[in-house]
CSV table of C-alpha atoms in Angstrom, one decimal:
chain,number,residue,atom,x,y,z
B,1,ASN,CA,48.4,28.0,80.4
B,2,GLN,CA,49.9,26.8,77.7
B,3,ILE,CA,51.3,23.4,78.7
B,4,ASN,CA,53.5,23.3,75.6
B,5,HIS,CA,54.0,25.7,72.5
B,6,LYS,CA,51.9,23.8,71.1
B,7,GLY,CA,48.2,24.5,72.9
B,8,ARG,CA,45.6,26.6,71.4
B,9,ALA,CA,42.5,29.4,72.6
B,10,ILE,CA,39.6,28.6,70.4
B,11,ILE,CA,37.1,31.0,71.0
B,12,ILE,CA,33.9,30.1,68.3
B,13,ASN,CA,30.6,31.9,67.4
B,14,SER,CA,30.5,33.4,70.6
B,15,LYS,CA,29.6,37.1,71.9
B,16,ILE,CA,32.0,38.0,74.7
B,17,GLN,CA,30.7,41.0,76.9
B,18,GLY,CA,33.2,42.1,79.6
B,19,TRP,CA,35.8,39.3,79.3
B,20,LYS,CA,39.5,39.7,81.0
B,21,ILE,CA,41.7,36.9,79.7
B,22,LEU,CA,45.0,36.4,81.0
B,23,PHE,CA,46.9,33.4,78.5
B,24,ASN,CA,50.6,33.0,80.3
B,25,GLY,CA,52.8,31.2,77.0
B,26,ASN,CA,55.9,28.5,77.3
B,27,ASN,CA,58.0,29.4,75.1
B,28,GLU,CA,60.3,25.8,74.5
B,29,GLY,CA,60.3,25.0,71.3
B,30,GLU,CA,59.7,26.0,67.4
B,31,LEU,CA,57.8,28.4,66.0
B,32,ASN,CA,54.4,26.9,65.6
B,33,GLY,CA,52.7,27.6,62.6
B,34,LEU,CA,49.6,26.2,61.1
B,35,VAL,CA,47.0,24.3,62.5
B,36,GLU,CA,43.6,23.5,62.1
B,37,ASN,CA,41.3,25.3,59.5
B,38,ASN,CA,45.0,27.5,58.6
B,39,LEU,CA,44.2,28.9,62.7
B,40,THR,CA,47.2,30.5,63.1
B,41,GLY,CA,47.1,32.1,66.2
B,42,CYS,CA,47.5,30.8,70.3
B,43,LEU,CA,44.2,33.0,71.0
B,44,THR,CA,42.2,33.2,68.0
B,45,ILE,CA,38.7,33.9,68.7
B,46,PHE,CA,36.6,33.4,65.2
B,47,LYS,CA,33.0,34.6,64.6
B,48,SER,CA,32.4,36.5,67.1
B,49,GLU,CA,31.0,39.6,68.5
B,50,ILE,CA,32.8,41.8,70.9
B,51,GLU,CA,32.6,44.0,73.8
B,52,ASN,CA,35.3,45.4,76.2
B,53,LEU,CA,37.6,42.4,76.4
B,54,LYS,CA,40.5,42.4,77.9
B,55,ILE,CA,43.0,40.8,76.7
B,56,ILE,CA,46.9,40.2,78.5
B,57,SER,CA,49.5,37.4,77.6
B,58,LYS,CA,53.4,37.0,76.4
B,59,ASN,CA,55.8,34.4,75.8
B,60,LEU,CA,53.4,32.9,72.9
B,61,HIS,CA,54.8,30.7,70.2
B,62,CYS,CA,52.5,30.6,67.5
B,63,GLU,CA,52.9,32.9,63.3
B,64,ASP,CA,50.0,34.6,65.6
B,65,ALA,CA,49.5,35.2,69.9
B,66,ILE,CA,46.7,36.8,68.9
B,67,ASN,CA,43.7,36.2,66.1
B,68,PHE,CA,40.0,37.4,65.4
B,69,VAL,CA,39.0,36.2,62.4
B,70,ASN,CA,35.1,37.6,61.2
B,71,SER,CA,34.6,38.8,64.2
B,72,SER,CA,33.1,42.5,65.5
B,73,GLY,CA,32.8,44.5,68.5
B,74,ASN,CA,35.6,46.2,71.0
B,75,ILE,CA,38.6,46.0,72.5
B,76,LYS,CA,39.4,47.4,76.0
B,77,GLU,CA,42.9,46.5,76.1
B,78,ILE,CA,45.1,44.3,74.7
B,79,VAL,CA,48.8,43.4,75.9
B,80,VAL,CA,51.1,41.8,74.5
B,81,GLU,CA,55.1,41.2,75.7
B,82,ASN,CA,57.6,38.4,73.8
B,83,SER,CA,56.0,37.4,71.2
B,84,ILE,CA,57.6,34.6,68.2
B,85,SER,CA,56.0,36.2,65.5
B,86,ASP,CA,53.3,38.5,65.3
B,87,ALA,CA,51.9,39.9,67.9
B,88,VAL,CA,48.0,40.6,67.0
B,89,ASP,CA,47.0,39.7,64.1
B,90,ALA,CA,43.1,41.3,62.7
B,91,ASP,CA,41.4,39.2,59.2
B,92,PHE,CA,38.2,40.1,58.2
B,93,SER,CA,37.0,42.0,61.3
B,94,ASP,CA,35.9,45.1,62.3
B,95,LEU,CA,37.2,46.5,65.4
B,96,VAL,CA,37.7,48.8,67.6
B,97,PHE,CA,41.2,48.5,69.6
B,98,GLU,CA,40.5,50.6,73.0
B,99,SER,CA,44.0,50.4,74.2
B,100,VAL,CA,46.5,48.3,71.8
B,101,ILE,CA,50.4,47.3,74.0
B,102,SER,CA,52.7,45.5,72.3
B,103,LYS,CA,57.2,45.1,73.7
B,104,ASN,CA,59.4,43.1,72.2
B,105,SER,CA,58.1,41.3,69.5
B,106,GLN,CA,60.2,39.6,66.5
B,107,ASN,CA,57.4,40.6,64.0
B,108,ASP,CA,54.9,42.8,63.4
B,109,CYS,CA,53.4,44.7,66.7
B,110,LEU,CA,49.8,45.1,65.0
B,111,ASP,CA,48.6,43.7,61.7
B,112,VAL,CA,45.0,43.7,60.2
B,113,SER,CA,44.0,43.0,57.0
B,114,PHE,CA,40.6,42.4,54.8
B,115,GLY,CA,38.8,44.4,56.8
B,116,ASN,CA,37.8,48.2,58.8
B,117,TYR,CA,39.5,49.4,62.3
B,118,LEU,CA,39.9,52.0,64.2
B,119,LEU,CA,43.1,52.2,66.7
B,120,LEU,CA,42.6,54.9,69.9
B,121,ASN,CA,45.5,54.3,72.0
B,122,GLY,CA,49.1,52.3,70.9
B,123,ASN,CA,51.8,51.8,72.1
B,124,PHE,CA,54.8,49.7,70.6
B,125,LYS,CA,58.2,48.8,70.9
B,126,ASN,CA,60.6,46.6,69.5
B,127,CYS,CA,59.3,45.4,66.7
B,128,GLY,CA,60.9,43.2,64.9
B,129,ASP,CA,60.0,43.9,61.5
B,130,LYS,CA,56.7,46.6,61.3
B,131,ALA,CA,55.1,48.4,64.6
B,132,ILE,CA,51.4,48.8,62.3
B,133,SER,CA,51.2,46.8,59.2
B,134,VAL,CA,47.8,47.2,57.5
B,135,GLY,CA,47.0,46.1,54.5
B,136,GLU,CA,44.7,44.1,51.5
B,137,LYS,CA,41.8,46.0,51.6
B,138,SER,CA,41.6,47.2,54.9
B,139,THR,CA,41.1,50.9,55.7
B,140,LEU,CA,43.0,51.8,59.7
B,141,ASN,CA,41.8,55.8,61.7
B,142,ILE,CA,44.6,56.2,63.7
B,143,THR,CA,44.2,58.5,66.5
B,144,ASN,CA,47.2,58.3,69.2
B,145,SER,CA,49.8,55.6,68.9
B,146,PHE,CA,53.7,55.8,70.2
B,147,ILE,CA,56.2,53.9,68.5
B,148,GLU,CA,59.4,52.6,69.2
B,149,ASN,CA,62.6,50.6,68.0
B,150,SER,CA,61.3,49.2,65.0
B,151,ASN,CA,62.1,48.2,61.4
B,152,ILE,CA,59.1,50.1,59.5
B,153,GLY,CA,56.8,52.5,61.7
B,154,ILE,CA,53.3,52.0,59.4
B,155,ALA,CA,52.6,50.5,56.2
B,156,SER,CA,50.2,51.1,54.2
B,157,LYS,CA,50.5,48.2,51.2
B,158,ASP,CA,47.8,46.8,49.1
B,159,SER,CA,45.0,48.5,48.8
B,160,ALA,CA,44.5,49.6,52.7
B,161,PHE,CA,44.3,52.5,53.4
B,162,VAL,CA,45.3,53.9,56.5
B,163,LYS,CA,44.3,57.5,58.3
B,164,ALA,CA,46.1,58.5,61.4
B,165,LYS,CA,47.2,61.9,63.6
B,166,ASN,CA,49.7,62.6,67.1
B,167,LEU,CA,51.8,60.2,65.4
B,168,ASP,CA,55.6,59.5,67.8
B,169,ILE,CA,58.6,58.1,66.6
B,170,SER,CA,61.9,57.3,67.2
B,171,ASN,CA,64.6,55.2,65.8
B,172,VAL,CA,63.5,53.2,63.2
B,173,GLU,CA,64.3,52.2,59.8
B,174,TYR,CA,61.5,54.0,57.6
B,175,CYS,CA,58.6,55.9,59.7
B,176,LEU,CA,56.2,55.0,56.8
B,177,SER,CA,56.3,53.3,54.3
B,178,ALA,CA,53.6,52.5,51.3
B,179,TYR,CA,54.3,50.0,48.3
B,180,ASN,CA,52.0,47.1,46.4
B,181,LYS,CA,53.0,43.6,47.1
B,182,LYS,CA,50.6,40.9,46.5
B,183,GLN,CA,49.4,42.2,42.5
B,184,GLU,CA,45.5,41.7,42.8
B,185,PHE,CA,45.9,44.3,44.2
B,186,PHE,CA,47.3,48.2,43.8
B,187,GLY,CA,49.4,50.6,46.0
B,188,GLY,CA,48.9,51.5,49.7
B,189,LYS,CA,47.4,54.8,51.6
B,190,LEU,CA,48.8,56.6,54.4
B,191,ILE,CA,47.4,60.8,55.4
B,192,VAL,CA,49.2,62.0,58.5
B,193,ASP,CA,48.9,64.4,60.5
B,194,LYS,CA,50.8,65.8,63.7
B,195,PHE,CA,53.9,63.1,62.9
B,196,ASN,CA,57.2,63.3,64.8
B,197,CYS,CA,59.1,61.2,63.6
B,198,LYS,CA,62.9,61.4,65.1
B,199,ASN,CA,66.5,58.6,64.6
B,200,TYR,CA,65.6,56.8,61.5
B,201,SER,CA,67.1,56.1,57.7
B,202,PHE,CA,64.5,57.1,55.9
B,203,LYS,CA,61.6,59.4,56.6
B,204,MET,CA,59.5,57.5,54.4
B,205,GLN,CA,59.5,54.9,51.2
B,206,LYS,CA,56.6,54.2,48.3
B,207,ASP,CA,55.9,53.1,45.3
B,208,ASN,CA,54.8,54.7,41.6
B,209,LEU,CA,50.9,53.3,42.9
B,210,SER,CA,51.3,54.7,46.5
B,211,ASN,CA,50.6,57.9,48.8
B,212,ILE,CA,51.6,58.9,51.6
B,213,GLU,CA,50.8,62.8,52.8
B,214,ILE,CA,52.5,64.5,55.9
B,215,GLN,CA,49.7,67.1,56.7
B,216,SER,CA,52.2,68.3,59.5
B,217,ASN,CA,55.0,67.4,61.6
B,218,LEU,CA,55.2,68.6,65.0
């Protein structure tokens, strides 16, 4: 339990096997930004090996509720509710997310960069910006995801590659987005199969450096 909104938990250079972490936040006060060594998560897992990890959290008041950095392995389940900014963030990692559930994140629900990632099952509701954001040379394979009420369903940017199937997206501004944001990278790429999107303003947006391919609609 956070004593106040500045509280942090950091796991470094560890082997995590079969852990279940319950993290209750204290969301009084302003957004808690950067801390020592630029670690931005209320819970940060850094340079660690992960096996069958479960995390359940709510009311976390940091730039990232849960942040994985330079870590590898599989996460059995993550549940994040009521995060003030990003819910789950992963950087420079190689991770399998078996299940990610995020509700009421004020920014991105799942944000990955500089790594290789697999999402087997995602359920994202009320994401303030992007339900799934993939950037900076990352690859993300998605097997199943349900997305409801966000600005963007899935975004691929800055030399990222996303391959997804069995997507159910509703009540969004953009279902899919691919673009270049930082000049040192190229655009993003999205390949989608078994895709259903409804109640949207725009089905796709992309710039001339990016590509979106829909193989089949449901």
